[in-house]
PDB file of C-alpha atoms and ligand atoms in Angstrom:
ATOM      1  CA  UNK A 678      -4.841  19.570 -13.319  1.00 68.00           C
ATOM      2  CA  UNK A 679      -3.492  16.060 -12.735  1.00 93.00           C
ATOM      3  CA  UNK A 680      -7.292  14.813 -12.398  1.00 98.00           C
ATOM      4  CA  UNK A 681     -10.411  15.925 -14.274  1.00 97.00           C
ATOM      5  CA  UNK A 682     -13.049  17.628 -12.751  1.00 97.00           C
ATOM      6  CA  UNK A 683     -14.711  14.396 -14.349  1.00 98.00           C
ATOM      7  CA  UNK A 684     -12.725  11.787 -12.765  1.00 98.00           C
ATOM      8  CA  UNK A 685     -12.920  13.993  -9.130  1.00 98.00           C
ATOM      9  CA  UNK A 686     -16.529  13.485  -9.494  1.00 98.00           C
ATOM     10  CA  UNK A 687     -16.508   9.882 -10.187  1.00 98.00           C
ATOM     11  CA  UNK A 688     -14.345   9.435  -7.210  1.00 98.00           C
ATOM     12  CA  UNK A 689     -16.854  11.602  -5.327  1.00 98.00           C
ATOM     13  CA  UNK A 690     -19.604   9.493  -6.728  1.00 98.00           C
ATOM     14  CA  UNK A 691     -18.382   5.806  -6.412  1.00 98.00           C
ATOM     15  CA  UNK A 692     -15.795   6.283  -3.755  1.00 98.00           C
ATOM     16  CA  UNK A 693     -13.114   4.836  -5.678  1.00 98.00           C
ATOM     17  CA  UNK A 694     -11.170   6.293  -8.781  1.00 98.00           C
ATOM     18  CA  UNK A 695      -8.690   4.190 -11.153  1.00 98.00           C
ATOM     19  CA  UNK A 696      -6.450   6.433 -12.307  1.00 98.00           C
ATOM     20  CA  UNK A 697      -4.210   5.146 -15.306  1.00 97.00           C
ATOM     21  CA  UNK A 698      -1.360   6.279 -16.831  1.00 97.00           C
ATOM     22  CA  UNK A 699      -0.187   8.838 -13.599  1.00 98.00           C
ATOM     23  CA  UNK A 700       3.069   8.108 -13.353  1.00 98.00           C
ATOM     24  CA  UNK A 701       6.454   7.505 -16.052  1.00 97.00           C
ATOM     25  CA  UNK A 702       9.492   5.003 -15.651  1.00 96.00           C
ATOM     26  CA  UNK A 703      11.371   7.326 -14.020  1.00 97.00           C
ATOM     27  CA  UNK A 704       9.115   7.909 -11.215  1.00 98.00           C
ATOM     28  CA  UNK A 705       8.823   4.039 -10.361  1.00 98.00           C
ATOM     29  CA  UNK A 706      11.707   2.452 -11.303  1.00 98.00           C
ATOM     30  CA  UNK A 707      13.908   4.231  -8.743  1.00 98.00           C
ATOM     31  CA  UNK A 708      12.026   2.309  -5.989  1.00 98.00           C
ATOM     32  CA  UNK A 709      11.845  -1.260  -8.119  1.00 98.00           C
ATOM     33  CA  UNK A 710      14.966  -0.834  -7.725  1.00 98.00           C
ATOM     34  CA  UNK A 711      16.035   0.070  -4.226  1.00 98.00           C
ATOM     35  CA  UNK A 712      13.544  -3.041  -3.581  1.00 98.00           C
ATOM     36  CA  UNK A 713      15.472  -5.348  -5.800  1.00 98.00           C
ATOM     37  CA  UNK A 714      18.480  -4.230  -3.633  1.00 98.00           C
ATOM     38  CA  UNK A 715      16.342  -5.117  -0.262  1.00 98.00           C
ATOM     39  CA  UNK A 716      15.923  -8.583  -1.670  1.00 98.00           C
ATOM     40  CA  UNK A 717      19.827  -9.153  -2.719  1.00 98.00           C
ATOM     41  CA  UNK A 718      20.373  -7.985   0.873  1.00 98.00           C
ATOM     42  CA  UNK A 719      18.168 -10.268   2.363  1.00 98.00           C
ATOM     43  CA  UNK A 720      18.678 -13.059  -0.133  1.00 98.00           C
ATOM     44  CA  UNK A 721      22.780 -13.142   0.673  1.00 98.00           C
ATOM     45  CA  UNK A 722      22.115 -13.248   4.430  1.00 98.00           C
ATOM     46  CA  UNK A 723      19.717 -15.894   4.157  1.00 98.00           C
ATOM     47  CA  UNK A 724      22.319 -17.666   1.925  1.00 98.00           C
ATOM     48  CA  UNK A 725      24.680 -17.558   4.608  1.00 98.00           C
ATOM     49  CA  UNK A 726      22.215 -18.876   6.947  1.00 97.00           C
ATOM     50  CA  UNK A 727      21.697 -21.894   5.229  1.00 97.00           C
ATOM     51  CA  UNK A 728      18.123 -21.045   5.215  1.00 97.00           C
ATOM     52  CA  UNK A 729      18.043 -20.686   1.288  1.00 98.00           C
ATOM     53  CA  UNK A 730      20.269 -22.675  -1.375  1.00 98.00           C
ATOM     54  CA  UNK A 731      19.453 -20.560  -4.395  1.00 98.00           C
ATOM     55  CA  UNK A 732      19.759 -17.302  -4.880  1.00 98.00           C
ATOM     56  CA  UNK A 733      18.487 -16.951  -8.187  1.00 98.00           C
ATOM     57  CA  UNK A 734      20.465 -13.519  -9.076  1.00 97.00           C
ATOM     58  CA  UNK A 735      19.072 -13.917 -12.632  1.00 97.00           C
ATOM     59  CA  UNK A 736      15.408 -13.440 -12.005  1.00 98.00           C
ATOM     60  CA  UNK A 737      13.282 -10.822 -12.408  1.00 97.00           C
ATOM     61  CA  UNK A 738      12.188  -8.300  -9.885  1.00 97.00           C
ATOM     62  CA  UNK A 739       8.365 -10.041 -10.931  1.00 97.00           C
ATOM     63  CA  UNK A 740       9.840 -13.434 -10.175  1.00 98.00           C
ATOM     64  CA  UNK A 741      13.136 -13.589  -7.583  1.00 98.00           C
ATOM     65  CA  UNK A 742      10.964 -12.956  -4.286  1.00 98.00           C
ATOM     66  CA  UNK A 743       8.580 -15.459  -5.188  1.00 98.00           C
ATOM     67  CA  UNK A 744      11.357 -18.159  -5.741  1.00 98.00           C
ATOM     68  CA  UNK A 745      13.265 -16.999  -2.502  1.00 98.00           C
ATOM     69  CA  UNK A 746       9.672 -17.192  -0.981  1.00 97.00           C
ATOM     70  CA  UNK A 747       9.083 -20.767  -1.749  1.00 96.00           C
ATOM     71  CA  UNK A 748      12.318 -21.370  -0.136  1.00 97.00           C
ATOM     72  CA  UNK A 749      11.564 -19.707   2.864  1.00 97.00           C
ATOM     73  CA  UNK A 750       8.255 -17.397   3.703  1.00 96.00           C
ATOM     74  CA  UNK A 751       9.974 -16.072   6.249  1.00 96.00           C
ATOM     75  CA  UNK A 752      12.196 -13.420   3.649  1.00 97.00           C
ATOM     76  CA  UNK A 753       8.959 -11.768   3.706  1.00 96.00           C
ATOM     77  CA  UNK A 754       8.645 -10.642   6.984  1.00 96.00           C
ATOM     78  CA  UNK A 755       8.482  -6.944   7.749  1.00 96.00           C
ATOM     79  CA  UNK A 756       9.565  -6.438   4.243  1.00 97.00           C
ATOM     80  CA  UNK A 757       7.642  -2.837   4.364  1.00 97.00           C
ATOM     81  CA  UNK A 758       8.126   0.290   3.944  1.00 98.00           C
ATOM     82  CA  UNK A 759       8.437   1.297   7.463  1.00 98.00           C
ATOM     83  CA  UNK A 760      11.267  -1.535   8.425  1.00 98.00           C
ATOM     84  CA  UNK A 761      12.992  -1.274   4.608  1.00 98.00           C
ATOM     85  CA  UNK A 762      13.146   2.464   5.284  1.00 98.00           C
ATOM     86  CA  UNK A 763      14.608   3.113   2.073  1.00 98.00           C
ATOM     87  CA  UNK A 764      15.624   6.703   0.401  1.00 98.00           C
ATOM     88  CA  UNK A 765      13.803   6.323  -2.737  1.00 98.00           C
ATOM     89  CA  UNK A 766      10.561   5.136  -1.007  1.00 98.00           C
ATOM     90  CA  UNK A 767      10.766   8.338   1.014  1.00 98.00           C
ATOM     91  CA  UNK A 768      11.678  10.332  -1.891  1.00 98.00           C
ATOM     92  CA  UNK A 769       8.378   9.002  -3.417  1.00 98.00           C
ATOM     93  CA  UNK A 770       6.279   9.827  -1.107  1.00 98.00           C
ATOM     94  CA  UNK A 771       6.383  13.222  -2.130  1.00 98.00           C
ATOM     95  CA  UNK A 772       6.388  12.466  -5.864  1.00 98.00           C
ATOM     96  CA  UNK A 773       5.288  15.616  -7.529  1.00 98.00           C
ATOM     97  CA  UNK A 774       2.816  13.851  -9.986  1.00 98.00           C
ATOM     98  CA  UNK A 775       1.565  11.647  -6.740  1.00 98.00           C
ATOM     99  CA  UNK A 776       1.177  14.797  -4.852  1.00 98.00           C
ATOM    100  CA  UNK A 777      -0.522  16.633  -7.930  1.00 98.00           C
ATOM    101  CA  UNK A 778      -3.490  14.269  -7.899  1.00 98.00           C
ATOM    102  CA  UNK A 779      -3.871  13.893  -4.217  1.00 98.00           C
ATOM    103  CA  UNK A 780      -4.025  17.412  -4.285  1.00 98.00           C
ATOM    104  CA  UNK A 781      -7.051  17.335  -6.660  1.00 98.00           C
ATOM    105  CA  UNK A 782      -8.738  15.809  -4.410  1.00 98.00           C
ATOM    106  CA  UNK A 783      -7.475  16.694  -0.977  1.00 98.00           C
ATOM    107  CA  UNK A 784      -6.421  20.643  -1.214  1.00 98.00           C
ATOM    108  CA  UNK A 785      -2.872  22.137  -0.954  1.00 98.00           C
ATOM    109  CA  UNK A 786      -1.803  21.526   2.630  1.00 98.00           C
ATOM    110  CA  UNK A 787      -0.973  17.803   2.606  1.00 98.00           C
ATOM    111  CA  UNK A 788       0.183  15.443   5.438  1.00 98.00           C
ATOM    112  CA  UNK A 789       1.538  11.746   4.234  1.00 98.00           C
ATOM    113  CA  UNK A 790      -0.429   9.224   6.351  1.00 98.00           C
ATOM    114  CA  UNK A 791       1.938   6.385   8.423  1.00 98.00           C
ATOM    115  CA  UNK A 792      -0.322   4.015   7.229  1.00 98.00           C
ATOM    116  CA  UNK A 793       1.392   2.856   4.351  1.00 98.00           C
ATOM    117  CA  UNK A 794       2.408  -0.639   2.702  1.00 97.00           C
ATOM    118  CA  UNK A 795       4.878  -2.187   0.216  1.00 98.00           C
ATOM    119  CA  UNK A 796       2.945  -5.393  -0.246  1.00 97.00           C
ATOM    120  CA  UNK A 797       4.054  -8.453  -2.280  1.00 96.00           C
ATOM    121  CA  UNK A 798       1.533 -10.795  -3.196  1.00 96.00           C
ATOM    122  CA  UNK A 799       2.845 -14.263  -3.568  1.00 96.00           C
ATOM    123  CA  UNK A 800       1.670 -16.752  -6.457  1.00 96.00           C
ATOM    124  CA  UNK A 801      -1.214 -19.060  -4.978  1.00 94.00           C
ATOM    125  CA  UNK A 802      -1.467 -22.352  -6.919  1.00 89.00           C
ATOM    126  CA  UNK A 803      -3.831 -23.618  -4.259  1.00 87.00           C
ATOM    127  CA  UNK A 804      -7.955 -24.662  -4.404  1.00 86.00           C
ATOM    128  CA  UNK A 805     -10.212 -21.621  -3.595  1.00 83.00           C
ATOM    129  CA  UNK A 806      -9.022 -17.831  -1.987  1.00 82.00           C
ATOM    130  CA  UNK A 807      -5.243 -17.377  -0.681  1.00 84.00           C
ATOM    131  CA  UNK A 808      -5.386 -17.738   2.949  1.00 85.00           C
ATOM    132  CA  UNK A 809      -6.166 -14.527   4.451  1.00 88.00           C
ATOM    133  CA  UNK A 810      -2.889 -12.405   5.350  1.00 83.00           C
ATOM    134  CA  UNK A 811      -0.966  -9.518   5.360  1.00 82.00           C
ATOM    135  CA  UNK A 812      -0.901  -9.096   1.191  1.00 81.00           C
ATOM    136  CA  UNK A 813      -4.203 -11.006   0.932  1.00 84.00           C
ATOM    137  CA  UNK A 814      -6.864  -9.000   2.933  1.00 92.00           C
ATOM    138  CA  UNK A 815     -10.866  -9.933   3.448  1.00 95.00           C
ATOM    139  CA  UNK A 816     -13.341  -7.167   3.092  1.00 97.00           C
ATOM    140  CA  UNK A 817     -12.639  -4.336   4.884  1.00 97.00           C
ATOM    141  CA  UNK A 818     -13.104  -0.639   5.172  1.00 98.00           C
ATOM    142  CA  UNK A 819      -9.888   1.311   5.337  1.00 98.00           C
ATOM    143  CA  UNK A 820     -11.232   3.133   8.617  1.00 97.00           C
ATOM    144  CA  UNK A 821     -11.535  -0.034  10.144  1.00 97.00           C
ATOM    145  CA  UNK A 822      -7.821   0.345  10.550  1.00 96.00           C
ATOM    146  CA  UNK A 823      -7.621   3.723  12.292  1.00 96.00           C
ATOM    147  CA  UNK A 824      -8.234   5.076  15.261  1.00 94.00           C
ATOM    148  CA  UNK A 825     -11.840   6.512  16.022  1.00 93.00           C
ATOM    149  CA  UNK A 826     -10.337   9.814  16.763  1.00 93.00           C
ATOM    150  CA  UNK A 827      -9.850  10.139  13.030  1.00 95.00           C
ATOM    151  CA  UNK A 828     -13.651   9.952  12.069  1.00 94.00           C
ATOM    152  CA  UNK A 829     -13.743  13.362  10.933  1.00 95.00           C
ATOM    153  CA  UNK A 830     -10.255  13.581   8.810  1.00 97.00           C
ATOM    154  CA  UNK A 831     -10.824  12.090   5.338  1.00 97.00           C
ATOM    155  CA  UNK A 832      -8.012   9.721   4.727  1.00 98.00           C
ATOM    156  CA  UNK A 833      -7.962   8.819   1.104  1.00 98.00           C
ATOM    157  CA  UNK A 834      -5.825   5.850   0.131  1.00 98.00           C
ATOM    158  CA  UNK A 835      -4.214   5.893  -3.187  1.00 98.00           C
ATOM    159  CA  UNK A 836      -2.875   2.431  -4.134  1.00 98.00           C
ATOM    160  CA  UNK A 837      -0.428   1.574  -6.794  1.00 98.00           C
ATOM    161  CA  UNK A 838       1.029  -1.609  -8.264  1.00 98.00           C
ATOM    162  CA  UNK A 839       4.521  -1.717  -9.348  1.00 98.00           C
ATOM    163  CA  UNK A 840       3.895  -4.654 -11.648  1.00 98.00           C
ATOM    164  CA  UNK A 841       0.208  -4.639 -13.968  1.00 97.00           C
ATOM    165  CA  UNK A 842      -2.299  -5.827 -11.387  1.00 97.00           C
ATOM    166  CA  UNK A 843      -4.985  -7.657 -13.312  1.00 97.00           C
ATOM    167  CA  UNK A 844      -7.447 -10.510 -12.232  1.00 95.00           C
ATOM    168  CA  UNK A 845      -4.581 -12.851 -12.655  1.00 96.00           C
ATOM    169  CA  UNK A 846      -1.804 -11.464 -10.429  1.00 96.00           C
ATOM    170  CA  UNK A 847      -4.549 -10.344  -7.977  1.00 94.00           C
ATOM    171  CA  UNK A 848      -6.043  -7.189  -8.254  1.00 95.00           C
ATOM    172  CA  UNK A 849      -8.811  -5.214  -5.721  1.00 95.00           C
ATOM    173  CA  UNK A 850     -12.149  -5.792  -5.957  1.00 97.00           C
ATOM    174  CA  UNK A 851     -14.445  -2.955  -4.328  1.00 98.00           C
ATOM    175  CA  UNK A 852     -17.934  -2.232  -3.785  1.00 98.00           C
ATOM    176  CA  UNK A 853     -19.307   1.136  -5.494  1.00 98.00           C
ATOM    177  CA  UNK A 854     -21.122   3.640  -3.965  1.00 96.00           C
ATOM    178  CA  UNK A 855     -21.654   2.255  -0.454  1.00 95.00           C
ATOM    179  CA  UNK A 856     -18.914   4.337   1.349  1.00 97.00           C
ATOM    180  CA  UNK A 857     -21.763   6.942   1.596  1.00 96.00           C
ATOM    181  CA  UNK A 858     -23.341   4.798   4.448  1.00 95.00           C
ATOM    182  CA  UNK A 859     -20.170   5.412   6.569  1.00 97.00           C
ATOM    183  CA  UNK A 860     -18.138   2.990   8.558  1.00 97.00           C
ATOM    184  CA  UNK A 861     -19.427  -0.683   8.936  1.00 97.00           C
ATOM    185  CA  UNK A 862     -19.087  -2.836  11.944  1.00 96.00           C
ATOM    186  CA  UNK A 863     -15.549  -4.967  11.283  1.00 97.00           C
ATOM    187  CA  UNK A 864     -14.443  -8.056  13.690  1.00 95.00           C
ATOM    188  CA  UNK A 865     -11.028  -9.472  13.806  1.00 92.00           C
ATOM    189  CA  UNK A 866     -11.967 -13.308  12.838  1.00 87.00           C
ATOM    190  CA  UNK A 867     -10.749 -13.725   9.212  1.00 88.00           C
ATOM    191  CA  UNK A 868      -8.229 -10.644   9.556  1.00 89.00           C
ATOM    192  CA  UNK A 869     -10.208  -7.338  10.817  1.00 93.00           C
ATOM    193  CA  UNK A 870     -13.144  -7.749   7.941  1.00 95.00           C
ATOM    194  CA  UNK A 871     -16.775  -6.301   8.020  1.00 97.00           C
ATOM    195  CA  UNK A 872     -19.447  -8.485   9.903  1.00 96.00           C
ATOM    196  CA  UNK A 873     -20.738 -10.429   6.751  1.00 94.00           C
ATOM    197  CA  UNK A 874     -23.947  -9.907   7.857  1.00 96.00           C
ATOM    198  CA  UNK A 875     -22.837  -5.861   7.191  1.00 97.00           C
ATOM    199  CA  UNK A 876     -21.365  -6.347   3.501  1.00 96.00           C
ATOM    200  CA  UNK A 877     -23.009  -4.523   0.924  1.00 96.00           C
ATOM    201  CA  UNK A 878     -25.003  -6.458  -0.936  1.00 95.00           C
ATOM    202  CA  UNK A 879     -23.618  -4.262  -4.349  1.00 96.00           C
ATOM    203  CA  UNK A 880     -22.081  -6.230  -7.243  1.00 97.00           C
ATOM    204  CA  UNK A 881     -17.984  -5.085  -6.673  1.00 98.00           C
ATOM    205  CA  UNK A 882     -15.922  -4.268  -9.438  1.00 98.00           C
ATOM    206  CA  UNK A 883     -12.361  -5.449 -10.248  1.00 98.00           C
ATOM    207  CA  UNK A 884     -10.263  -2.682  -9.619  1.00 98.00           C
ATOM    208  CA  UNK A 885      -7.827  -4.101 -12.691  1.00 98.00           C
ATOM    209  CA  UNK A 886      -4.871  -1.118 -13.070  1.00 98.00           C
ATOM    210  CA  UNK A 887      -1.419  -1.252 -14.655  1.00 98.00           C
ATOM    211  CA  UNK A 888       1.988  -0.033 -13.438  1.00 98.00           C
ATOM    212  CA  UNK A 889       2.018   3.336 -14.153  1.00 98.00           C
ATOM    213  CA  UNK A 890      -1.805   3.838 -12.438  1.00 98.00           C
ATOM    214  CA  UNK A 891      -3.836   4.296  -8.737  1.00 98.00           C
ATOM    215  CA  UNK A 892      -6.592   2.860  -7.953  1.00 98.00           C
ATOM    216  CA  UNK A 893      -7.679   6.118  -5.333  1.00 98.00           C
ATOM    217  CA  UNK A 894     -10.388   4.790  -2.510  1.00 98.00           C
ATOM    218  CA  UNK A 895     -12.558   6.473   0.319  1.00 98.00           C
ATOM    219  CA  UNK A 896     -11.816   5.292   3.560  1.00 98.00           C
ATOM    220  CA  UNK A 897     -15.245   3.676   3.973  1.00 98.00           C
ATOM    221  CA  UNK A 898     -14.865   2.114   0.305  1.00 98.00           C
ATOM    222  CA  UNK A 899     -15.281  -2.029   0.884  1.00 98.00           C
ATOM    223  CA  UNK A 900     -12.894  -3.894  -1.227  1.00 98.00           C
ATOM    224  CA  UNK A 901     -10.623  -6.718  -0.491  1.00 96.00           C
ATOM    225  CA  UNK A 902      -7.778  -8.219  -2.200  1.00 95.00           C
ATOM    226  CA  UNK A 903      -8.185 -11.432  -4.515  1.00 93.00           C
ATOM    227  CA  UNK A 904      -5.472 -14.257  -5.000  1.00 94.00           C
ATOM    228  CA  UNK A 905      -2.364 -14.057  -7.271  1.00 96.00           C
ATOM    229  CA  UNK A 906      -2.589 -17.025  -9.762  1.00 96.00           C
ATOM    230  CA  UNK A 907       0.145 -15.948 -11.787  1.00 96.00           C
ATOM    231  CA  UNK A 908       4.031 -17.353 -11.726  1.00 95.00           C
ATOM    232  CA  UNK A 909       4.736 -13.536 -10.555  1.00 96.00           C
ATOM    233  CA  UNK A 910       4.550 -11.496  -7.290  1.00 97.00           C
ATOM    234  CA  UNK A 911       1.775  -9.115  -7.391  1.00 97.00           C
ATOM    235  CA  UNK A 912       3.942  -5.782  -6.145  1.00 98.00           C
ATOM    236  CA  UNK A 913       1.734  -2.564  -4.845  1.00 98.00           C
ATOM    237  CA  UNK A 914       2.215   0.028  -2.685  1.00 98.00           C
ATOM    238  CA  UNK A 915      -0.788   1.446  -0.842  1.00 98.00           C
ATOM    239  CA  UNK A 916      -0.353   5.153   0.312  1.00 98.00           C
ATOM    240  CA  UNK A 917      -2.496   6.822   2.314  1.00 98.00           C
ATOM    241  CA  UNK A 918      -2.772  11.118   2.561  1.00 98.00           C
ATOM    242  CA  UNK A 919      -4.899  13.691   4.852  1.00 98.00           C
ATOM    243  CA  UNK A 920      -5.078  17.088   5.717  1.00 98.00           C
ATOM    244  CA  UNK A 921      -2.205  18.218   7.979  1.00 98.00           C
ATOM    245  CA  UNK A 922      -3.808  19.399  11.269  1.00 97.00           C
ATOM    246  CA  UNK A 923      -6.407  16.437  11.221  1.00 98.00           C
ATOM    247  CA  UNK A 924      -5.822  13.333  13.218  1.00 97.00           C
ATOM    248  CA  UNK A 925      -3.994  10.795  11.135  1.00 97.00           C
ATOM    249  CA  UNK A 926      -5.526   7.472  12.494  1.00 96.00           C
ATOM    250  CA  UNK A 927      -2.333   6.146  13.753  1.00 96.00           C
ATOM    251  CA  UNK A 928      -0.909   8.932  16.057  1.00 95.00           C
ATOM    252  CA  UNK A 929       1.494   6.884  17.410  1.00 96.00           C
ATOM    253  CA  UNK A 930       3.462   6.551  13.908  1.00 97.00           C
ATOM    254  CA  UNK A 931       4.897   9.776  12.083  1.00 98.00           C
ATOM    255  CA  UNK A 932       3.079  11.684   9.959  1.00 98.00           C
ATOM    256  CA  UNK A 933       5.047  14.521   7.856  1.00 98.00           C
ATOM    257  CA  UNK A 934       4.137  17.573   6.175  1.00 98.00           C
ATOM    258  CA  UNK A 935       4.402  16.523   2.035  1.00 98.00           C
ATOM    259  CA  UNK A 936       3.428  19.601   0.527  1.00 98.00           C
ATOM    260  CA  UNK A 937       2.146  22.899   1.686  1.00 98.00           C
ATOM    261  CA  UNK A 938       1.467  26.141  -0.244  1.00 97.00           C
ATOM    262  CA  UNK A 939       0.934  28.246   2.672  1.00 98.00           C
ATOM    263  CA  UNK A 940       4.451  27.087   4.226  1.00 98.00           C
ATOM    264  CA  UNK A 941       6.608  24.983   2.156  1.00 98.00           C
ATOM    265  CA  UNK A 942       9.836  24.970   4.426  1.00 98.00           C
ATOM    266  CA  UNK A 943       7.391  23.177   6.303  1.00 98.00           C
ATOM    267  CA  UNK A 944       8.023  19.991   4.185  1.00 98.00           C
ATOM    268  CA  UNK A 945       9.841  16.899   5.588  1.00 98.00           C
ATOM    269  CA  UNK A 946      12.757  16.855   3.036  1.00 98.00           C
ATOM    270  CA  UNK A 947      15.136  15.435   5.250  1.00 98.00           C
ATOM    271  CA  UNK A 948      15.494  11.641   4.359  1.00 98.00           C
ATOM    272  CA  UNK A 949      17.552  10.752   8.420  1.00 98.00           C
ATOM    273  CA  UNK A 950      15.289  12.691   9.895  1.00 98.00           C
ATOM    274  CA  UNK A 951      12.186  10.629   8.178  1.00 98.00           C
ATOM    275  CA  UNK A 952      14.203   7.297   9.482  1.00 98.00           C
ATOM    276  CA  UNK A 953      14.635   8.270  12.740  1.00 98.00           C
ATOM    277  CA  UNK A 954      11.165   8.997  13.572  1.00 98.00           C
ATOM    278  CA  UNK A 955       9.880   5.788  12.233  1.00 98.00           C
ATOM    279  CA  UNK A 956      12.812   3.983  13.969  1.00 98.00           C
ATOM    280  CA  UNK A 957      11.575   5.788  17.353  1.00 98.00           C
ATOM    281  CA  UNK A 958       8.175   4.961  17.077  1.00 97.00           C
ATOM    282  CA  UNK A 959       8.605   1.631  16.557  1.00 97.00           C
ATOM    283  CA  UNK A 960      11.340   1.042  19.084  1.00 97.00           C
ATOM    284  CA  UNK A 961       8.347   1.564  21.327  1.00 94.00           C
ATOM    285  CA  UNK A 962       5.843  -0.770  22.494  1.00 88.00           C
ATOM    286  CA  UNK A 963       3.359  -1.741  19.965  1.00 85.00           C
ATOM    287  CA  UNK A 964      -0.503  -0.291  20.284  1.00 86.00           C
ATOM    288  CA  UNK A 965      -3.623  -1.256  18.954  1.00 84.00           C
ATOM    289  CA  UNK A 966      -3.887  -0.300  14.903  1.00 84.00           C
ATOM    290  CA  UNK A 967      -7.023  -1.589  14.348  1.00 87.00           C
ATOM    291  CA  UNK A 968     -10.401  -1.165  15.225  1.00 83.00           C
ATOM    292  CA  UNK A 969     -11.535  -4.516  16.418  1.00 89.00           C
TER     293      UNK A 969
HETATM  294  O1  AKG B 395      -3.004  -4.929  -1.913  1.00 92.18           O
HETATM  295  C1  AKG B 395      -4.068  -5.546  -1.725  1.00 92.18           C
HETATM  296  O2  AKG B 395      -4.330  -6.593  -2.290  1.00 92.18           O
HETATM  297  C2  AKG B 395      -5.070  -4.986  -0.782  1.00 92.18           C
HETATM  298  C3  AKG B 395      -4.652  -3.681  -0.201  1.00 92.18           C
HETATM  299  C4  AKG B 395      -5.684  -3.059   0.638  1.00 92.18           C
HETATM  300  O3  AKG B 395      -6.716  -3.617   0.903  1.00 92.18           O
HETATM  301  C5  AKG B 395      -5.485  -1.728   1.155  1.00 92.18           C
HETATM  302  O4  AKG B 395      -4.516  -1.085   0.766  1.00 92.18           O
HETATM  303  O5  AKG B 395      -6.312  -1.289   1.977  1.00 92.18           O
END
């Protein structure tokens, strides 16, 4: 079993599980570097641009984006999984060792979720928090960003970095125990976050985890992100799994079939096939993700 009946009940208990040690080089390094590929892309064509002057080929995957970044902030848009579309992200999405403990905890017949993020948290040498954004989010519920037709469907969210996340580089802090009370009002001032009034008043723990681990949350789990005040980008992927049959929060982006016992040919295998739905759904026009 890829989780203990121990850690399952922890998750049960707290609503959050940090798993260490889940996955080997081989599993991750595959998408580092399909990534690092995504940034050469990008990097060249904003060379040619003029909108960059260095392309700083010799860096690190922990370091180039953030030195492109300061360039230009704009290399960072829609640099996610859903616009990158690359082959090894999709082949990791069915990761047998990733699918092994979302089994544990979700059962045999499992549906990837289309809410899904490569985030890259930037290096903040400012006073206070890191302004509020896409890879620096307030406190929030995860079923704050589905659809209310998906109340019923647990939708666990397994998040991973790709780099150690620590209190340094930004890591998750989350309150324990609370999910129990169910969803919490959210509004959208300050980037959809729970009415403050709302928050749990529980001490949250930082959800510190190195490469190789997942922190697993509950969809109502509170946590938020804190600020990256290393010299490094603060890499993660956050995955998100349910049921297949049971509403995925987002119906409007693609779910697909990532493991089944009771009908494996049933599995999305096919890599074009995986691009051309995304590309579809988002060649139409946008709808409302979020709750508020
Ligand atoms: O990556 C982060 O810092 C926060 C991610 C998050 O809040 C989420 O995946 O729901």
């Amino acid at each position: 079993m890829a989780l203990s009946i121990e850690q399952v009940i922890e998750f049960q208990t707290n609503g959050y599980l940090i798993a260490e040690d889940v996955f080997i080089e081989e599993d991750l390094q595959p998408v580092i570097e399909e990534i690092e590929r995504f940034i050469d892309e990008r990097a060249q064509a904003y060379y040619k641009e003029g909108r960059i002057t260095e392309l700083y080929r010799n860096e690190p995957f922990e370091r180039r984006f953030a030195l492109l970044y300061e360039q230009c902030p704009d290399i960072n848009r829609k640099f996610d999984i859903m616009h990158l579309l690359g082959p090894a992200m999709f082949r990791f999405l069915t990761n047998g060792r990733l699918l092994d403990v979302v089994e544990c905890l979700l059962g045999s017949e499992l549906s990837c979720n289309p809410i899904q993020h490569l985030r890259s948290k930037m290096p903040w040498k400012g006073e206070g928090e890191q302004a509020v954004s896409m890879d620096n989010v307030p406190w929030h519920q995860d079923a704050a960003v589905t659809s209310e037709n998906s109340e019923a469907s647990e939708i666990i969210t397994f998040w991973l970095p790709l780099v150690d996340a620590t209190k340094e580089t930004g890591c998750m802090e989350i309150i324990p125990h609370s999910f129990k009370g169910g969803y919490l009002k959210h509004q959208a001032e300050g980037g959809t976050t729970i009415v403050k009034e709302l928050l749990p008043s529980i001490r949250p723990i930082t959800a510190e985890c190195r490469k190789g681990g997942i922190v697993i949350m509950n969809k109502y789990t509170p946590h938020r992100g804190t600020s990256n005040r290393s010299d490094h980008v603060r890499w993660s992927l956050d995955l998100r799994y349910h049921k297949t049959g049971a509403p995925s929060g987002r119906d409007f982006h693609p779910s697909f079939v990532a493991r089944s016992r009771s009908n494996p040919d049933s599995v999305l295998t096919d890599y074009e096939e995986w691009r051309r739905l995304w590309r579809d759904a988002l060649s139409r026009p946008s709808q409302k993700a979020h709750r508020v």
